[in-house]
Structures are given as structure tokens and as C-alpha cells.
PDB file of C-alpha atoms in Angstrom:
ATOM      1  CA  UNK A   1       0.038   0.041  -0.094  1.00 39.00           C
ATOM      2  CA  UNK A   2       2.683   2.529   1.046  1.00 38.00           C
ATOM      3  CA  UNK A   3       4.780   1.768  -2.268  1.00 43.00           C
ATOM      4  CA  UNK A   4       1.718   2.612  -4.234  1.00 44.00           C
ATOM      5  CA  UNK A   5       1.329   5.882  -2.605  1.00 41.00           C
ATOM      6  CA  UNK A   6       5.019   6.710  -2.955  1.00 39.00           C
ATOM      7  CA  UNK A   7       5.074   5.936  -6.607  1.00 42.00           C
ATOM      8  CA  UNK A   8       3.824   9.450  -7.869  1.00 45.00           C
ATOM      9  CA  UNK A   9       6.368  11.447  -6.184  1.00 43.00           C
ATOM     10  CA  UNK A  10       9.218   9.393  -7.611  1.00 40.00           C
ATOM     11  CA  UNK A  11       7.777  10.057 -11.159  1.00 40.00           C
ATOM     12  CA  UNK A  12       8.705  13.724 -10.532  1.00 43.00           C
ATOM     13  CA  UNK A  13      12.147  12.929  -9.369  1.00 43.00           C
ATOM     14  CA  UNK A  14      12.888  10.879 -12.454  1.00 40.00           C
ATOM     15  CA  UNK A  15      11.685  13.677 -14.516  1.00 40.00           C
ATOM     16  CA  UNK A  16      14.179  16.197 -12.757  1.00 40.00           C
ATOM     17  CA  UNK A  17      17.083  13.868 -13.237  1.00 39.00           C
ATOM     18  CA  UNK A  18      16.300  13.177 -16.830  1.00 36.00           C
ATOM     19  CA  UNK A  19      15.690  16.908 -17.627  1.00 40.00           C
ATOM     20  CA  UNK A  20      18.576  18.529 -15.489  1.00 41.00           C
ATOM     21  CA  UNK A  21      19.861  21.661 -16.752  1.00 36.00           C
ATOM     22  CA  UNK A  22      21.378  24.865 -15.463  1.00 39.00           C
ATOM     23  CA  UNK A  23      19.279  28.107 -15.356  1.00 44.00           C
ATOM     24  CA  UNK A  24      20.641  31.577 -15.479  1.00 47.00           C
ATOM     25  CA  UNK A  25      21.769  32.684 -11.854  1.00 57.00           C
ATOM     26  CA  UNK A  26      20.449  36.339 -10.743  1.00 58.00           C
ATOM     27  CA  UNK A  27      23.324  38.627  -9.675  1.00 52.00           C
ATOM     28  CA  UNK A  28      23.242  39.838  -6.094  1.00 52.00           C
ATOM     29  CA  UNK A  29      23.184  43.450  -5.400  1.00 42.00           C
ATOM     30  CA  UNK A  30      26.875  44.567  -5.085  1.00 41.00           C
ATOM     31  CA  UNK A  31      28.133  41.598  -6.703  1.00 43.00           C
ATOM     32  CA  UNK A  32      31.758  41.751  -7.774  1.00 43.00           C
ATOM     33  CA  UNK A  33      32.656  40.225 -11.130  1.00 43.00           C
ATOM     34  CA  UNK A  34      36.468  41.444 -10.459  1.00 47.00           C
ATOM     35  CA  UNK A  35      38.674  43.373  -8.363  1.00 57.00           C
ATOM     36  CA  UNK A  36      38.956  42.363  -4.527  1.00 83.00           C
ATOM     37  CA  UNK A  37      38.512  38.905  -3.212  1.00 91.00           C
ATOM     38  CA  UNK A  38      34.956  37.662  -2.638  1.00 97.00           C
ATOM     39  CA  UNK A  39      34.714  34.560  -0.301  1.00 98.00           C
ATOM     40  CA  UNK A  40      31.764  32.368  -0.634  1.00 98.00           C
ATOM     41  CA  UNK A  41      30.770  29.517   1.770  1.00 98.00           C
ATOM     42  CA  UNK A  42      28.872  26.720   0.056  1.00 98.00           C
ATOM     43  CA  UNK A  43      26.705  24.590   2.632  1.00 98.00           C
ATOM     44  CA  UNK A  44      25.496  21.161   1.252  1.00 94.00           C
ATOM     45  CA  UNK A  45      22.562  19.061   2.274  1.00 92.00           C
ATOM     46  CA  UNK A  46      22.406  16.117   4.687  1.00 91.00           C
ATOM     47  CA  UNK A  47      19.500  16.323   7.088  1.00 89.00           C
ATOM     48  CA  UNK A  48      20.693  15.987  10.741  1.00 92.00           C
ATOM     49  CA  UNK A  49      24.275  16.214   9.546  1.00 94.00           C
ATOM     50  CA  UNK A  50      23.711  19.878   9.129  1.00 95.00           C
ATOM     51  CA  UNK A  51      24.956  20.386  12.678  1.00 97.00           C
ATOM     52  CA  UNK A  52      28.281  19.829  11.407  1.00 97.00           C
ATOM     53  CA  UNK A  53      28.000  23.061   9.268  1.00 98.00           C
ATOM     54  CA  UNK A  54      27.628  25.002  12.613  1.00 98.00           C
ATOM     55  CA  UNK A  55      30.950  23.694  13.555  1.00 98.00           C
ATOM     56  CA  UNK A  56      32.444  24.728  10.300  1.00 98.00           C
ATOM     57  CA  UNK A  57      30.957  28.354  10.322  1.00 98.00           C
ATOM     58  CA  UNK A  58      32.095  28.708  14.142  1.00 97.00           C
ATOM     59  CA  UNK A  59      35.657  27.961  13.200  1.00 98.00           C
ATOM     60  CA  UNK A  60      35.712  30.190  10.202  1.00 98.00           C
ATOM     61  CA  UNK A  61      34.430  32.976  12.319  1.00 97.00           C
ATOM     62  CA  UNK A  62      36.935  32.325  15.056  1.00 97.00           C
ATOM     63  CA  UNK A  63      39.652  32.682  12.545  1.00 97.00           C
ATOM     64  CA  UNK A  64      38.092  35.850  11.282  1.00 97.00           C
ATOM     65  CA  UNK A  65      37.664  34.405   7.720  1.00 97.00           C
ATOM     66  CA  UNK A  66      35.502  36.985   5.849  1.00 97.00           C
ATOM     67  CA  UNK A  67      32.141  35.504   4.404  1.00 98.00           C
ATOM     68  CA  UNK A  68      30.956  37.581   1.635  1.00 98.00           C
ATOM     69  CA  UNK A  69      28.222  35.079   0.423  1.00 98.00           C
ATOM     70  CA  UNK A  70      26.505  31.749   1.670  1.00 98.00           C
ATOM     71  CA  UNK A  71      25.283  29.292  -0.975  1.00 98.00           C
ATOM     72  CA  UNK A  72      22.784  26.921   0.639  1.00 98.00           C
ATOM     73  CA  UNK A  73      21.348  23.569  -0.522  1.00 96.00           C
ATOM     74  CA  UNK A  74      18.714  21.668   1.414  1.00 94.00           C
ATOM     75  CA  UNK A  75      19.628  21.877   5.251  1.00 95.00           C
ATOM     76  CA  UNK A  76      22.625  23.959   4.107  1.00 97.00           C
ATOM     77  CA  UNK A  77      20.100  26.740   3.289  1.00 97.00           C
ATOM     78  CA  UNK A  78      18.476  26.481   6.790  1.00 97.00           C
ATOM     79  CA  UNK A  79      21.814  26.622   8.613  1.00 97.00           C
ATOM     80  CA  UNK A  80      23.157  29.287   6.274  1.00 98.00           C
ATOM     81  CA  UNK A  81      20.130  31.434   6.866  1.00 98.00           C
ATOM     82  CA  UNK A  82      20.228  30.984  10.774  1.00 97.00           C
ATOM     83  CA  UNK A  83      23.747  32.385  10.263  1.00 98.00           C
ATOM     84  CA  UNK A  84      23.125  34.959   7.863  1.00 98.00           C
ATOM     85  CA  UNK A  85      20.353  36.520   9.783  1.00 98.00           C
ATOM     86  CA  UNK A  86      22.746  37.825  12.515  1.00 95.00           C
ATOM     87  CA  UNK A  87      26.190  36.688  11.269  1.00 96.00           C
ATOM     88  CA  UNK A  88      26.932  35.387  14.715  1.00 95.00           C
ATOM     89  CA  UNK A  89      27.844  31.712  15.404  1.00 95.00           C
ATOM     90  CA  UNK A  90      26.831  31.922  19.155  1.00 94.00           C
ATOM     91  CA  UNK A  91      23.270  32.862  18.068  1.00 95.00           C
ATOM     92  CA  UNK A  92      23.428  30.194  15.278  1.00 96.00           C
ATOM     93  CA  UNK A  93      24.578  27.409  17.795  1.00 95.00           C
ATOM     94  CA  UNK A  94      21.997  28.267  20.176  1.00 95.00           C
ATOM     95  CA  UNK A  95      19.099  28.127  17.764  1.00 94.00           C
ATOM     96  CA  UNK A  96      20.459  25.175  15.771  1.00 92.00           C
ATOM     97  CA  UNK A  97      20.685  22.962  18.858  1.00 90.00           C
ATOM     98  CA  UNK A  98      17.003  23.431  19.402  1.00 90.00           C
ATOM     99  CA  UNK A  99      16.290  21.686  16.229  1.00 91.00           C
ATOM    100  CA  UNK A 100      14.623  18.294  16.634  1.00 88.00           C
ATOM    101  CA  UNK A 101      13.578  15.630  14.187  1.00 85.00           C
ATOM    102  CA  UNK A 102       9.986  16.986  14.762  1.00 84.00           C
ATOM    103  CA  UNK A 103      10.846  20.454  13.519  1.00 83.00           C
ATOM    104  CA  UNK A 104      11.883  19.252  10.107  1.00 82.00           C
ATOM    105  CA  UNK A 105      10.116  15.769   9.540  1.00 78.00           C
ATOM    106  CA  UNK A 106       6.442  16.417  10.700  1.00 74.00           C
ATOM    107  CA  UNK A 107       5.513  12.878   9.558  1.00 67.00           C
ATOM    108  CA  UNK A 108       1.919  11.756   9.521  1.00 60.00           C
ATOM    109  CA  UNK A 109      -0.271   9.000   7.976  1.00 46.00           C
ATOM    110  CA  UNK A 110      -3.092  11.689   7.117  1.00 46.00           C
ATOM    111  CA  UNK A 111      -0.624  13.566   4.850  1.00 52.00           C
ATOM    112  CA  UNK A 112      -0.080  10.682   2.481  1.00 49.00           C
ATOM    113  CA  UNK A 113      -3.162  11.549   0.812  1.00 47.00           C
ATOM    114  CA  UNK A 114      -1.140  14.780  -0.330  1.00 54.00           C
ATOM    115  CA  UNK A 115       1.379  12.585  -2.112  1.00 56.00           C
ATOM    116  CA  UNK A 116       4.054  13.226   0.543  1.00 64.00           C
ATOM    117  CA  UNK A 117       5.230  11.745   3.913  1.00 71.00           C
ATOM    118  CA  UNK A 118       5.728  14.991   5.781  1.00 71.00           C
ATOM    119  CA  UNK A 119       3.497  18.061   6.033  1.00 72.00           C
ATOM    120  CA  UNK A 120       6.197  20.761   5.897  1.00 79.00           C
ATOM    121  CA  UNK A 121       4.570  22.981   8.387  1.00 87.00           C
ATOM    122  CA  UNK A 122       6.878  22.269  11.277  1.00 88.00           C
ATOM    123  CA  UNK A 123       9.963  23.749   9.255  1.00 91.00           C
ATOM    124  CA  UNK A 124       8.032  26.845   8.517  1.00 92.00           C
ATOM    125  CA  UNK A 125       6.991  27.543  11.987  1.00 93.00           C
ATOM    126  CA  UNK A 126      10.669  26.984  13.111  1.00 93.00           C
ATOM    127  CA  UNK A 127      11.940  29.506  10.512  1.00 95.00           C
ATOM    128  CA  UNK A 128       9.202  32.046  11.666  1.00 96.00           C
ATOM    129  CA  UNK A 129      10.268  31.759  15.199  1.00 95.00           C
ATOM    130  CA  UNK A 130      13.913  31.656  14.803  1.00 95.00           C
ATOM    131  CA  UNK A 131      14.721  33.889  11.864  1.00 97.00           C
ATOM    132  CA  UNK A 132      14.051  37.779  11.858  1.00 97.00           C
ATOM    133  CA  UNK A 133      14.506  38.463   8.308  1.00 98.00           C
ATOM    134  CA  UNK A 134      11.466  37.751   5.867  1.00 97.00           C
ATOM    135  CA  UNK A 135      13.176  38.270   2.733  1.00 98.00           C
ATOM    136  CA  UNK A 136      16.614  36.934   1.515  1.00 98.00           C
ATOM    137  CA  UNK A 137      17.805  40.409   0.703  1.00 98.00           C
ATOM    138  CA  UNK A 138      17.250  41.377   4.290  1.00 98.00           C
ATOM    139  CA  UNK A 139      19.881  38.928   5.562  1.00 98.00           C
ATOM    140  CA  UNK A 140      23.064  40.417   7.051  1.00 98.00           C
ATOM    141  CA  UNK A 141      25.284  38.187   4.985  1.00 98.00           C
ATOM    142  CA  UNK A 142      24.097  37.813   1.234  1.00 98.00           C
ATOM    143  CA  UNK A 143      22.886  34.420   0.530  1.00 98.00           C
ATOM    144  CA  UNK A 144      21.769  32.323  -2.518  1.00 98.00           C
ATOM    145  CA  UNK A 145      19.359  29.341  -1.855  1.00 98.00           C
ATOM    146  CA  UNK A 146      19.239  26.559  -4.398  1.00 98.00           C
ATOM    147  CA  UNK A 147      16.161  24.498  -5.527  1.00 97.00           C
ATOM    148  CA  UNK A 148      15.198  22.565  -8.548  1.00 96.00           C
ATOM    149  CA  UNK A 149      12.075  23.138 -10.632  1.00 96.00           C
ATOM    150  CA  UNK A 150      10.134  19.804 -10.850  1.00 92.00           C
ATOM    151  CA  UNK A 151       8.553  20.799 -14.072  1.00 93.00           C
ATOM    152  CA  UNK A 152      11.511  21.967 -16.168  1.00 94.00           C
ATOM    153  CA  UNK A 153      14.564  20.056 -14.409  1.00 93.00           C
ATOM    154  CA  UNK A 154      16.272  23.508 -14.068  1.00 95.00           C
ATOM    155  CA  UNK A 155      18.169  24.631 -11.246  1.00 95.00           C
ATOM    156  CA  UNK A 156      16.625  27.650  -9.541  1.00 97.00           C
ATOM    157  CA  UNK A 157      18.635  30.059  -7.422  1.00 97.00           C
ATOM    158  CA  UNK A 158      16.912  32.600  -5.157  1.00 97.00           C
ATOM    159  CA  UNK A 159      18.800  35.623  -3.885  1.00 98.00           C
ATOM    160  CA  UNK A 160      15.699  37.665  -3.249  1.00 96.00           C
ATOM    161  CA  UNK A 161      12.098  37.141  -2.281  1.00 97.00           C
ATOM    162  CA  UNK A 162      10.454  35.381   0.579  1.00 97.00           C
ATOM    163  CA  UNK A 163      13.210  33.320   2.747  1.00 98.00           C
ATOM    164  CA  UNK A 164      10.909  30.992   4.403  1.00 97.00           C
ATOM    165  CA  UNK A 165       9.426  29.593   1.106  1.00 97.00           C
ATOM    166  CA  UNK A 166      12.958  29.482  -0.532  1.00 97.00           C
ATOM    167  CA  UNK A 167      14.216  27.508   2.352  1.00 97.00           C
ATOM    168  CA  UNK A 168      11.416  25.051   2.383  1.00 95.00           C
ATOM    169  CA  UNK A 169      11.745  24.606  -1.334  1.00 96.00           C
ATOM    170  CA  UNK A 170      15.465  23.840  -1.214  1.00 96.00           C
ATOM    171  CA  UNK A 171      14.788  21.363   1.487  1.00 93.00           C
ATOM    172  CA  UNK A 172      11.598  19.699  -0.221  1.00 92.00           C
ATOM    173  CA  UNK A 173      12.902  16.035  -0.574  1.00 89.00           C
ATOM    174  CA  UNK A 174      10.993  14.351  -3.296  1.00 87.00           C
ATOM    175  CA  UNK A 175       8.575  11.992  -1.903  1.00 82.00           C
ATOM    176  CA  UNK A 176       9.135  13.273   1.557  1.00 86.00           C
ATOM    177  CA  UNK A 177       7.887  16.848   1.355  1.00 87.00           C
ATOM    178  CA  UNK A 178       5.362  18.228  -1.381  1.00 88.00           C
ATOM    179  CA  UNK A 179       6.913  20.368  -3.942  1.00 91.00           C
ATOM    180  CA  UNK A 180       6.876  23.921  -3.046  1.00 94.00           C
ATOM    181  CA  UNK A 181       5.012  26.369  -5.367  1.00 92.00           C
ATOM    182  CA  UNK A 182       6.914  29.660  -5.740  1.00 92.00           C
ATOM    183  CA  UNK A 183       7.258  32.463  -8.374  1.00 89.00           C
ATOM    184  CA  UNK A 184       5.183  30.142 -10.755  1.00 91.00           C
ATOM    185  CA  UNK A 185       7.680  27.315 -10.340  1.00 94.00           C
ATOM    186  CA  UNK A 186       7.084  23.803  -8.527  1.00 95.00           C
ATOM    187  CA  UNK A 187      10.204  23.434  -6.432  1.00 96.00           C
ATOM    188  CA  UNK A 188      12.061  20.542  -4.778  1.00 94.00           C
ATOM    189  CA  UNK A 189      15.306  19.857  -2.935  1.00 94.00           C
ATOM    190  CA  UNK A 190      18.400  21.395  -4.681  1.00 92.00           C
ATOM    191  CA  UNK A 191      20.217  18.333  -3.815  1.00 89.00           C
ATOM    192  CA  UNK A 192      18.511  16.794  -6.675  1.00 89.00           C
ATOM    193  CA  UNK A 193      21.169  18.439  -8.865  1.00 89.00           C
ATOM    194  CA  UNK A 194      23.969  17.876  -6.273  1.00 88.00           C
ATOM    195  CA  UNK A 195      24.257  18.444  -2.394  1.00 90.00           C
ATOM    196  CA  UNK A 196      26.719  21.417  -3.189  1.00 94.00           C
ATOM    197  CA  UNK A 197      26.563  24.152  -5.750  1.00 95.00           C
ATOM    198  CA  UNK A 198      30.096  25.710  -6.189  1.00 96.00           C
ATOM    199  CA  UNK A 199      29.156  26.839  -9.769  1.00 96.00           C
ATOM    200  CA  UNK A 200      26.470  29.192  -8.178  1.00 97.00           C
ATOM    201  CA  UNK A 201      29.056  30.900  -6.003  1.00 98.00           C
ATOM    202  CA  UNK A 202      31.492  31.379  -9.035  1.00 97.00           C
ATOM    203  CA  UNK A 203      28.359  32.857 -11.190  1.00 96.00           C
ATOM    204  CA  UNK A 204      27.594  35.378  -8.140  1.00 97.00           C
ATOM    205  CA  UNK A 205      31.222  36.678  -8.478  1.00 96.00           C
ATOM    206  CA  UNK A 206      33.132  34.589  -5.765  1.00 97.00           C
ATOM    207  CA  UNK A 207      36.974  34.461  -6.215  1.00 97.00           C
ATOM    208  CA  UNK A 208      37.501  31.975  -3.244  1.00 98.00           C
ATOM    209  CA  UNK A 209      35.059  28.999  -2.876  1.00 98.00           C
ATOM    210  CA  UNK A 210      34.961  27.105   0.308  1.00 98.00           C
ATOM    211  CA  UNK A 211      32.636  24.199   0.404  1.00 97.00           C
ATOM    212  CA  UNK A 212      31.356  22.084   3.375  1.00 97.00           C
ATOM    213  CA  UNK A 213      30.408  18.537   2.327  1.00 95.00           C
ATOM    214  CA  UNK A 214      28.560  16.530   5.082  1.00 95.00           C
ATOM    215  CA  UNK A 215      28.145  13.440   2.983  1.00 89.00           C
ATOM    216  CA  UNK A 216      28.202  10.379   5.355  1.00 81.00           C
ATOM    217  CA  UNK A 217      30.613   7.404   5.201  1.00 75.00           C
ATOM    218  CA  UNK A 218      28.320   4.871   3.862  1.00 64.00           C
ATOM    219  CA  UNK A 219      27.635   1.383   5.595  1.00 60.00           C
ATOM    220  CA  UNK A 220      25.249  -1.224   5.091  1.00 57.00           C
ATOM    221  CA  UNK A 221      21.557  -0.564   6.330  1.00 51.00           C
ATOM    222  CA  UNK A 222      20.906  -1.781  10.086  1.00 51.00           C
ATOM    223  CA  UNK A 223      17.872  -3.291   8.739  1.00 50.00           C
ATOM    224  CA  UNK A 224      17.602  -5.919   6.083  1.00 55.00           C
ATOM    225  CA  UNK A 225      14.653  -4.176   4.415  1.00 65.00           C
ATOM    226  CA  UNK A 226      14.629  -0.193   4.892  1.00 65.00           C
ATOM    227  CA  UNK A 227      11.253   1.488   5.174  1.00 71.00           C
ATOM    228  CA  UNK A 228       9.920   3.742   2.377  1.00 72.00           C
ATOM    229  CA  UNK A 229      11.421   6.949   4.272  1.00 73.00           C
ATOM    230  CA  UNK A 230      14.810   5.657   4.700  1.00 74.00           C
ATOM    231  CA  UNK A 231      15.080   4.311   1.057  1.00 78.00           C
ATOM    232  CA  UNK A 232      13.955   7.844  -0.303  1.00 79.00           C
ATOM    233  CA  UNK A 233      16.469   9.697   1.872  1.00 79.00           C
ATOM    234  CA  UNK A 234      19.231   7.367   1.225  1.00 78.00           C
ATOM    235  CA  UNK A 235      18.517   7.329  -2.669  1.00 81.00           C
ATOM    236  CA  UNK A 236      18.669  11.215  -2.889  1.00 79.00           C
ATOM    237  CA  UNK A 237      21.614  11.270  -0.688  1.00 80.00           C
ATOM    238  CA  UNK A 238      23.667   8.784  -2.790  1.00 82.00           C
ATOM    239  CA  UNK A 239      22.728  10.757  -6.032  1.00 81.00           C
ATOM    240  CA  UNK A 240      23.597  14.161  -4.475  1.00 77.00           C
ATOM    241  CA  UNK A 241      26.870  12.800  -3.293  1.00 80.00           C
ATOM    242  CA  UNK A 242      27.872  11.302  -6.530  1.00 84.00           C
ATOM    243  CA  UNK A 243      27.233  14.664  -8.134  1.00 83.00           C
ATOM    244  CA  UNK A 244      29.553  16.393  -5.540  1.00 82.00           C
ATOM    245  CA  UNK A 245      32.419  14.236  -6.432  1.00 83.00           C
ATOM    246  CA  UNK A 246      32.123  15.329 -10.030  1.00 86.00           C
ATOM    247  CA  UNK A 247      32.393  18.932  -8.948  1.00 89.00           C
ATOM    248  CA  UNK A 248      35.386  18.785  -6.446  1.00 90.00           C
ATOM    249  CA  UNK A 249      37.794  20.583  -8.623  1.00 93.00           C
ATOM    250  CA  UNK A 250      35.386  23.479  -8.555  1.00 94.00           C
ATOM    251  CA  UNK A 251      36.279  24.205  -4.936  1.00 96.00           C
ATOM    252  CA  UNK A 252      39.287  26.066  -3.747  1.00 97.00           C
ATOM    253  CA  UNK A 253      38.929  24.368  -0.392  1.00 98.00           C
ATOM    254  CA  UNK A 254      36.483  21.565   0.392  1.00 97.00           C
ATOM    255  CA  UNK A 255      35.890  21.040   4.141  1.00 97.00           C
ATOM    256  CA  UNK A 256      34.655  17.440   4.870  1.00 96.00           C
ATOM    257  CA  UNK A 257      33.612  16.798   8.502  1.00 96.00           C
ATOM    258  CA  UNK A 258      33.943  13.041   9.359  1.00 95.00           C
ATOM    259  CA  UNK A 259      30.371  12.426  10.245  1.00 93.00           C
ATOM    260  CA  UNK A 260      30.539   8.705  10.113  1.00 89.00           C
ATOM    261  CA  UNK A 261      27.419   6.832   9.314  1.00 84.00           C
ATOM    262  CA  UNK A 262      25.142   9.317  11.140  1.00 88.00           C
ATOM    263  CA  UNK A 263      21.841   9.120   9.090  1.00 84.00           C
ATOM    264  CA  UNK A 264      19.711  12.036   7.699  1.00 86.00           C
ATOM    265  CA  UNK A 265      17.180  11.530  10.564  1.00 84.00           C
ATOM    266  CA  UNK A 266      19.584  11.152  13.443  1.00 88.00           C
ATOM    267  CA  UNK A 267      19.307  14.096  15.634  1.00 91.00           C
ATOM    268  CA  UNK A 268      20.927  12.506  18.503  1.00 92.00           C
ATOM    269  CA  UNK A 269      24.769  13.305  17.648  1.00 94.00           C
ATOM    270  CA  UNK A 270      24.453  17.138  17.592  1.00 95.00           C
ATOM    271  CA  UNK A 271      27.682  17.995  19.702  1.00 95.00           C
ATOM    272  CA  UNK A 272      29.473  15.092  17.753  1.00 97.00           C
ATOM    273  CA  UNK A 273      28.718  16.750  14.553  1.00 97.00           C
ATOM    274  CA  UNK A 274      29.656  20.239  15.740  1.00 97.00           C
ATOM    275  CA  UNK A 275      32.958  19.100  16.814  1.00 97.00           C
ATOM    276  CA  UNK A 276      33.679  17.215  13.542  1.00 97.00           C
ATOM    277  CA  UNK A 277      32.837  20.451  11.568  1.00 98.00           C
ATOM    278  CA  UNK A 278      35.234  22.285  13.915  1.00 98.00           C
ATOM    279  CA  UNK A 279      38.069  19.749  13.470  1.00 98.00           C
ATOM    280  CA  UNK A 280      37.393  19.607   9.609  1.00 98.00           C
ATOM    281  CA  UNK A 281      37.619  23.554   9.157  1.00 98.00           C
ATOM    282  CA  UNK A 282      40.684  23.609  11.612  1.00 98.00           C
ATOM    283  CA  UNK A 283      42.305  21.065   9.263  1.00 98.00           C
ATOM    284  CA  UNK A 284      41.790  23.195   6.284  1.00 98.00           C
ATOM    285  CA  UNK A 285      42.748  26.549   7.755  1.00 98.00           C
ATOM    286  CA  UNK A 286      46.379  26.577   6.439  1.00 97.00           C
ATOM    287  CA  UNK A 287      45.025  26.382   2.868  1.00 97.00           C
ATOM    288  CA  UNK A 288      42.296  28.943   3.532  1.00 98.00           C
ATOM    289  CA  UNK A 289      44.785  31.249   4.919  1.00 97.00           C
ATOM    290  CA  UNK A 290      47.045  30.888   1.942  1.00 96.00           C
ATOM    291  CA  UNK A 291      44.286  31.816  -0.440  1.00 96.00           C
ATOM    292  CA  UNK A 292      43.246  34.853   1.627  1.00 96.00           C
ATOM    293  CA  UNK A 293      46.995  35.985   1.587  1.00 93.00           C
ATOM    294  CA  UNK A 294      47.039  35.157  -2.096  1.00 88.00           C
ATOM    295  CA  UNK A 295      49.799  32.570  -1.985  1.00 68.00           C
TER     296      UNK A 295
END
């Protein structure tokens, strides 16, 4: 019964993969195409592993690495917006550590009638309570939020407009959340075209691109036959991770926290993930310093 109900969301996912194509990227106000350095931090998808992003940003702030632009995909858009709202990792850490599974994945049997497993209302409520900015352009740090148009298969990059809807669109995992209608488009998780989008940072004028890849180190499923939700999440994750591998040479520095086999739905390892993000960023600081100093 569940398999039949999940079939329709997968049709849209297949269409996106087959039609994948790059859309034009809007320029941010004040974006530089030459001249002084412009540092972009690109945050990828990975569900609960997004707590590692908090550690990465904390270390970059501690080392006074300038962040001129954040590019967020999926959970990277949520963590990025939490930081960009105040440009303060103390505030980011306090708010991020309040996130529980119920704030993202509000699962319910009744919602299956709508063609998705989760309602998507919980994340909207969390954003409204924890982020002051209502539009992307109101954030203290310029930000680009990446999603994919289910109808055309084109990547959509939002640098202006309603922040909450853009985040929800970027994190709308096909089959788990219903597509998000925005600006005449039907949007799903940006990770469908890769869990990281360094090319977006370049198109927006970044001269130094620092990525944070929170892909897990894969191990066999604990259960012999994973349920529908685990199957969807792992399938999307594998696809997004593979596309990231093909983009590695587009980063100046790629920070890769050792997140082990922590799953997308595992919200019980926040401190461990935070520390993994800090350690991975510390390891890459000499390379980042060299870039900032023009060496």
C-alpha cells in the first residue's frame, strides 16, 4: 500500500534527473565580477548532519575568515540562513541546537493523501520563530538558496524574495515533502542536482569558494529491508553525493567533516557533529589562509 502511494513523487524525481539543466543565476546587489577577493561558503545537504555546518561556520568566524556570500542547498540553506540572519555563530549554535527531528520531518499518516510523507508545516514554524529576516535580501550576509524546478528540471537560485519559502523549497526532498510553489515554479530539493553548488558561487562573483560537504561515510543498512522513508532519503543522498564528487575541482577548499554513518534523520549526535565540523575546518585553515593571503 505504501509503495503505491509513494510512486507518484518518484515520477517527478525521475523527470528532474532526466531533464537536469542549469538556469541563469540572478546577480546579487553589489556582486563583484572582478577586483577584491570575494569569499563564498557553500553549505550542502544532509539532514541532521547539518549540525556539522554549525561547527564549520564557528571555526571560520573564530579565525576571522570573511564570508561575503553563503550558498545553501537543502539543510545548508536553513543553517546558512540562521547564520546570515545575525552573522553570529553564538546565536546560530543556540538556535540550531534547539532543532529536533519533529521540527523538520513532521510525519503523519494523514498527509499521505497529499502525496508526501511530511506536512512541511513544522519547518515553516521553526523559521518564523528563529529567523528575523522575511526576505533573502534582508539577511546580514548575502545568500543564495538553491532549489530545482520539478516541471523543467532547471536549477533555480534565489537571492531575493520570501526567505521561508525558498528554504522550504530547497529542502523539499521529493517523496518526503510536497513540492513548493514559488514564483510560478514547482520546486523540490536542490540536492537533486548535487548536494553542493560551487558553480552558483562562481556565477555570483566569488573568487574563493569554500565548500562544506557533510556526506556520510556509507555502511550497510542496519535493517535488512529499509522502510519507504529511509529508502527515499538514502537514494537522494547517494545521487547528490555522486554529483558532488564530479564537482570537487570547482572548490578552492573543500571541508569534509567526518560524520561517520550518522543518518539524515539522526538528531541524537549534535555535539559530535559540531565537533566534527570544527575539526575539519581547522584542518583546512592553512589552505584557506594561503588563499586569503594570495599565496
